[in-house]
mmCIF file of C-alpha atoms in Angstrom:
data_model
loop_
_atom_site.group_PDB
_atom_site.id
_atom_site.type_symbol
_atom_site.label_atom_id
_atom_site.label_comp_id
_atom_site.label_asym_id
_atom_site.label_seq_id
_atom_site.Cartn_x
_atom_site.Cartn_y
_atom_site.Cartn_z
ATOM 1 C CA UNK A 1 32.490 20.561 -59.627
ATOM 2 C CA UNK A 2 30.304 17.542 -58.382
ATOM 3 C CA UNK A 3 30.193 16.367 -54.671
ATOM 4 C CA UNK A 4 29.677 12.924 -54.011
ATOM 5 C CA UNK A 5 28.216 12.340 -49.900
ATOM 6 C CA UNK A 6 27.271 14.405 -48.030
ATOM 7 C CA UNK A 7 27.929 17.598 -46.141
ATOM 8 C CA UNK A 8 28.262 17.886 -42.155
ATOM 9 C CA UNK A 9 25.806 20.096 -42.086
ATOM 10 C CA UNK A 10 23.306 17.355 -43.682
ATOM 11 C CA UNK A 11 24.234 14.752 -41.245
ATOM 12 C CA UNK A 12 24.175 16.910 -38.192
ATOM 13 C CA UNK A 13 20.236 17.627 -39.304
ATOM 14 C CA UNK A 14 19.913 13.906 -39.722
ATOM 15 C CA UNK A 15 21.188 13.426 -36.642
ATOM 16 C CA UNK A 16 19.073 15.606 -34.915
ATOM 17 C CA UNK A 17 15.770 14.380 -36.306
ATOM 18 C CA UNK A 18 16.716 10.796 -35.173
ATOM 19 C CA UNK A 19 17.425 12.104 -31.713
ATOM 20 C CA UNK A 20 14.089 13.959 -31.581
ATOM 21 C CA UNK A 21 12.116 10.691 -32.851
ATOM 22 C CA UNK A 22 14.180 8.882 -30.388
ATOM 23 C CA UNK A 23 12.953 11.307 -27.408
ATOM 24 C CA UNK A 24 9.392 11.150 -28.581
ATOM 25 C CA UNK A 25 9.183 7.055 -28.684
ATOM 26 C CA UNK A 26 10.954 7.265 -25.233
ATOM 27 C CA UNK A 27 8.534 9.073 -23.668
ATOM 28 C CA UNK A 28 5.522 7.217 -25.252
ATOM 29 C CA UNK A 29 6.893 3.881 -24.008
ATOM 30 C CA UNK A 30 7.957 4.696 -21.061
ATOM 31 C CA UNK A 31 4.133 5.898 -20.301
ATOM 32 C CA UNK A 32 2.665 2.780 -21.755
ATOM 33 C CA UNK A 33 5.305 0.364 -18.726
ATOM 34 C CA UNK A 34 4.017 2.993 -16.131
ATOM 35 C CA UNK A 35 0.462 2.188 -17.027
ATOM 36 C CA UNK A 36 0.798 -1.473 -17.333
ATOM 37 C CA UNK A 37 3.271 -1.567 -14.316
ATOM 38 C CA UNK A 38 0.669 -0.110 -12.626
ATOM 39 C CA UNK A 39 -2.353 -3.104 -14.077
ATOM 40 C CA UNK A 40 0.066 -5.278 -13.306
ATOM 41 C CA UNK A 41 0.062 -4.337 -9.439
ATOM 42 C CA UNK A 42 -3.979 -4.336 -9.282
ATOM 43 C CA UNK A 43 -3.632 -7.800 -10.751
ATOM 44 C CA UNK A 44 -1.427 -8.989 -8.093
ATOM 45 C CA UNK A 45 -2.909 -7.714 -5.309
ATOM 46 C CA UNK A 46 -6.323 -9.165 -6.568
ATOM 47 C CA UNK A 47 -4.806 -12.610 -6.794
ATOM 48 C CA UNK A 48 -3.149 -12.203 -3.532
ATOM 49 C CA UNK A 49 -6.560 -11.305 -1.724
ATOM 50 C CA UNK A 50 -8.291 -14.083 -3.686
ATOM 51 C CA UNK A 51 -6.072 -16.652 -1.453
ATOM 52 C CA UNK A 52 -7.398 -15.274 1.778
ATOM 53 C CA UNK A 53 -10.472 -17.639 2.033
ATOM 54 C CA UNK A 54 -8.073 -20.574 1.048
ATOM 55 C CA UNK A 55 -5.659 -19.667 4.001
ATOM 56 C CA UNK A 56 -8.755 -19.436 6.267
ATOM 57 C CA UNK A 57 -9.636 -23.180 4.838
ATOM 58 C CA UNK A 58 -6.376 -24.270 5.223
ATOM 59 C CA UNK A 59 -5.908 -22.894 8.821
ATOM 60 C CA UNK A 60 -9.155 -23.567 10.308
ATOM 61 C CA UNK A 61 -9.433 -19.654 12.074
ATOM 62 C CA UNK A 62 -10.218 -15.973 10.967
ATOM 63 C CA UNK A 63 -7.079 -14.504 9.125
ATOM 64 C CA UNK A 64 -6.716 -10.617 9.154
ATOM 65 C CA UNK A 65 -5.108 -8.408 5.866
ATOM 66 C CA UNK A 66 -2.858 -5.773 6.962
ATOM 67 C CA UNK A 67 -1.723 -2.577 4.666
ATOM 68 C CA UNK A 68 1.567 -1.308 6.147
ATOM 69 C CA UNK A 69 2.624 2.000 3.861
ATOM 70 C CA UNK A 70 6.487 2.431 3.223
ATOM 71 C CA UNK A 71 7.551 5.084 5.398
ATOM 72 C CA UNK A 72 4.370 5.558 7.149
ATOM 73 C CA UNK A 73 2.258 7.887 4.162
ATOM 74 C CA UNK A 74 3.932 7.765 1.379
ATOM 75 C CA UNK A 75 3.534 5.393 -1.653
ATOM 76 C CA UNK A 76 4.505 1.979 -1.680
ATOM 77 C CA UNK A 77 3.813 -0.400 1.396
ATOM 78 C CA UNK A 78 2.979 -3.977 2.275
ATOM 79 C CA UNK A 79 -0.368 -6.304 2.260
ATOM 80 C CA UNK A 80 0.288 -8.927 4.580
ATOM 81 C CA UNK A 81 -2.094 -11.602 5.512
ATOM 82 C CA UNK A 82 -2.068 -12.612 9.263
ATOM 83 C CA UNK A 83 -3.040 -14.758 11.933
ATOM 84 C CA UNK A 84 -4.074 -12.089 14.254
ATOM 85 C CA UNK A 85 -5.840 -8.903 14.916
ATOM 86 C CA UNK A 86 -2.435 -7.346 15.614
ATOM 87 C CA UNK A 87 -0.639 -8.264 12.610
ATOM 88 C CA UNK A 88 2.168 -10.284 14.373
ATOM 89 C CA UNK A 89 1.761 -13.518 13.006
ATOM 90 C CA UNK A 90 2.691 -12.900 9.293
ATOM 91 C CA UNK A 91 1.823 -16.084 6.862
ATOM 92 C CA UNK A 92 1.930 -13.789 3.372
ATOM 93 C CA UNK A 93 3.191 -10.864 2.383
ATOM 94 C CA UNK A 94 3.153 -8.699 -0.715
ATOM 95 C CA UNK A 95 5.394 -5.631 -1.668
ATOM 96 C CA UNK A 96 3.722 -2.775 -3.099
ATOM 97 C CA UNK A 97 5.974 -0.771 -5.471
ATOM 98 C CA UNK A 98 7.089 2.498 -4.559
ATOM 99 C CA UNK A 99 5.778 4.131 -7.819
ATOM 100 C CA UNK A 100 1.971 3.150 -6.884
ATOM 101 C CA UNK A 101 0.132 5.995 -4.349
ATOM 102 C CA UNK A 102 -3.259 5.327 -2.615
ATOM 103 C CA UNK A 103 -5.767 7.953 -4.141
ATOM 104 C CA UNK A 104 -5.765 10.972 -6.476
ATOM 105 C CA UNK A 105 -5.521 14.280 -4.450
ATOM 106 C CA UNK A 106 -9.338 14.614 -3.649
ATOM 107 C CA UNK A 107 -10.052 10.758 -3.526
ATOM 108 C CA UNK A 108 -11.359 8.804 -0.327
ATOM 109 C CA UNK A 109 -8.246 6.502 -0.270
ATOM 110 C CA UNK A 110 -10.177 3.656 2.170
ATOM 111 C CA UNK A 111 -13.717 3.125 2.507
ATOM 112 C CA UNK A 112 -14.571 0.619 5.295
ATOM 113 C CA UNK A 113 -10.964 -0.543 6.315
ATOM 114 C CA UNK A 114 -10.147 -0.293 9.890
ATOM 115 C CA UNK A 115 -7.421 2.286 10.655
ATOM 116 C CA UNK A 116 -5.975 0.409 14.135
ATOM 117 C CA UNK A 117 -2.669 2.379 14.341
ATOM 118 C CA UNK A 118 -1.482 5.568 12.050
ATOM 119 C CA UNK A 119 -1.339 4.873 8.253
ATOM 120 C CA UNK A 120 -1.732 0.590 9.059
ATOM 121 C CA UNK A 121 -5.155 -0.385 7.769
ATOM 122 C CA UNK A 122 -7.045 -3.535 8.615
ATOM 123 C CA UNK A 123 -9.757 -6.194 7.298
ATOM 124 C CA UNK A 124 -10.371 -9.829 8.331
ATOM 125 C CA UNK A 125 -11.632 -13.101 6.689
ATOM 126 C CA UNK A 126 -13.447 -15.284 9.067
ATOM 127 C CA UNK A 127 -14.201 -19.033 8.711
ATOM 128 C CA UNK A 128 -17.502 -17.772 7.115
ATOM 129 C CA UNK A 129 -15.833 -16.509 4.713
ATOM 130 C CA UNK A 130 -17.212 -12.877 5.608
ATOM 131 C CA UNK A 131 -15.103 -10.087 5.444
ATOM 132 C CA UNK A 132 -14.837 -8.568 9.319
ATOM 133 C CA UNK A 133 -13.666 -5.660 11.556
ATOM 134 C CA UNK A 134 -12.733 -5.552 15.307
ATOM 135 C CA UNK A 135 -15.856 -4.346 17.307
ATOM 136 C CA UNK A 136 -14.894 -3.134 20.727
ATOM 137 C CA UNK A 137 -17.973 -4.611 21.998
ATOM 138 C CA UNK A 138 -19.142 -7.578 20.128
ATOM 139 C CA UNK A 139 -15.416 -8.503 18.676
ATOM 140 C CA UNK A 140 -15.693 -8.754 15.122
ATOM 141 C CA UNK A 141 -18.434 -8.040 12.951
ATOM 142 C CA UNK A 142 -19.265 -8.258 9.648
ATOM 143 C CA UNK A 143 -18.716 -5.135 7.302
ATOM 144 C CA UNK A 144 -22.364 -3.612 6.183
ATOM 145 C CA UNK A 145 -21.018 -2.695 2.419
ATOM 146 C CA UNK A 146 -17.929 -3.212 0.272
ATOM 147 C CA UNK A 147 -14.583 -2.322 1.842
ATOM 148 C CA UNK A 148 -12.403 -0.304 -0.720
ATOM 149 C CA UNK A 149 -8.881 0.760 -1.065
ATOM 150 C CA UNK A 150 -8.040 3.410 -4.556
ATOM 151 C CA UNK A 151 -4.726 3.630 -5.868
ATOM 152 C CA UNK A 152 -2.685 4.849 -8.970
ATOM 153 C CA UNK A 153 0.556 5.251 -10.572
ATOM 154 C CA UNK A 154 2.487 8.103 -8.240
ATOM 155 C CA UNK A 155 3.220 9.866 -11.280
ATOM 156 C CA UNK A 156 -0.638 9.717 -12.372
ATOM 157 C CA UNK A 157 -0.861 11.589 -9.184
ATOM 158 C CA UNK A 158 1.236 14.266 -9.635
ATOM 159 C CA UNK A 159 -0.261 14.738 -13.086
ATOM 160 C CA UNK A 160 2.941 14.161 -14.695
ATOM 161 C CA UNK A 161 1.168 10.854 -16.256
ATOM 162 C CA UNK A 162 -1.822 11.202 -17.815
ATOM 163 C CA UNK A 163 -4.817 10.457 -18.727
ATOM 164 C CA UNK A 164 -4.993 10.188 -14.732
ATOM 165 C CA UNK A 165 -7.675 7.461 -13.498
ATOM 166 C CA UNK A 166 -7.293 5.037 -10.388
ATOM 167 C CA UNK A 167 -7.507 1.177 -9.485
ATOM 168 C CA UNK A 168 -10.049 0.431 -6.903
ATOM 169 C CA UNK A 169 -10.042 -2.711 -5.145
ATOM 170 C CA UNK A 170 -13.214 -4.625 -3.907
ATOM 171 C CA UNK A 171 -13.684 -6.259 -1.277
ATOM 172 C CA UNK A 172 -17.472 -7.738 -0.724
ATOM 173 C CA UNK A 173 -19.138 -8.295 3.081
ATOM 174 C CA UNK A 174 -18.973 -11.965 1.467
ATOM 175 C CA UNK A 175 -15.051 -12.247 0.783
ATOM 176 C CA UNK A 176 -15.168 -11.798 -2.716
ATOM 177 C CA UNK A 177 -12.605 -9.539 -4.312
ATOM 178 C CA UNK A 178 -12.499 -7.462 -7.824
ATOM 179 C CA UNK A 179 -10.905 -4.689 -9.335
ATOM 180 C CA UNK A 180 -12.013 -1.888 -11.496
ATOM 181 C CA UNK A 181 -9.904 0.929 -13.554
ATOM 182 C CA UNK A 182 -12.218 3.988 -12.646
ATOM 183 C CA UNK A 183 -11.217 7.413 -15.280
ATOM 184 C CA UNK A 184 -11.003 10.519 -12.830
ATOM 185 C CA UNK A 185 -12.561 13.501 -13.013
ATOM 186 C CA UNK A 186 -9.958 16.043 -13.273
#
């Protein structure tokens, strides 16, 4: 006796191939938007910090970037640009998405940022055009080397991402600002 189609059996292994295929592709591009969501955010905040010497121009007096984390530590946050040392006066903002953390476990997160109040870190422009912190005694000075903030993807972080590596954002004692994707160590 000839069959013509196919058994149940034969489509429920079909079935479940094209389910397992589906899984894998899932996975693979949903890493690949994590990654770029996470270039995408270094871009931005890059652009956004490349403005700061325009808004200085533009308002004739030292501006001052502000980092404001969601929740106080944990991922995610604020860069706001400012017309004073406390942060008050708010011209710009920029909202950091909750999936992107400041440093890999072992990481120096800032490097020459002023730390004014818990978690809220600081750096000026002044109408120099040098990149500035509050001194107690001489009010602001100029900042000796490059100040840097590192961040990543929070799931990088976790090592539920990888291959893990970090953004790190330049800023130069001349404002001048850059980012670089560095590969981590571990």
């Amino acid at each position: 006796m000839k069959h013509r189609g196919f058994s149940l059996v034969e489509l429920l292994a079909v079935l479940a191939l094209l389910a397992f295929i589906a899984l894998v592709v899932t996975v693979q591009v949903l890493a690949i938007i994590q990654k770029n969501e996470l270039q995408t955010q270094a871009q931005e905040v890059k652009a956004f910090l490349q403005e700061v010497p325009q808004l200085v121009s533009k308002h004739q007096q030292p501006l001052w970037v502000f980092f404001r984390p969601t929740g106080g530590t944990g991922p995610g946050g604020i860069l706001q640009v400012t017309r004073d040392e406390n942060g008050t006066q708010v011209l710009r903002q920029l909202q950091i998405k909750n999936t992107i953390a400041f440093g890999l476990t072992a990481d120096v997160k800032w490097s020459n940022w002023e730390n004014p109040s818990s978690g809220v870190y600081r750096i000026g422009c002044d109408t120099f055009f040098r990149t500035v912190k509050v001194s107690p005694s001489a009010g602001t000075e100029q900042i000796g080397s490059q100040a840097i903030a590192v961040f990543t993807h929070q799931k990088m972080k976790t090592g539920n991402l990888r291959p893990q590596y970090v953004w790190k954002l330049y800023i130069n004692p001349v404002w001048e600002v850059s980012v670089n994707k560095e590969w981590s160590d571990t």
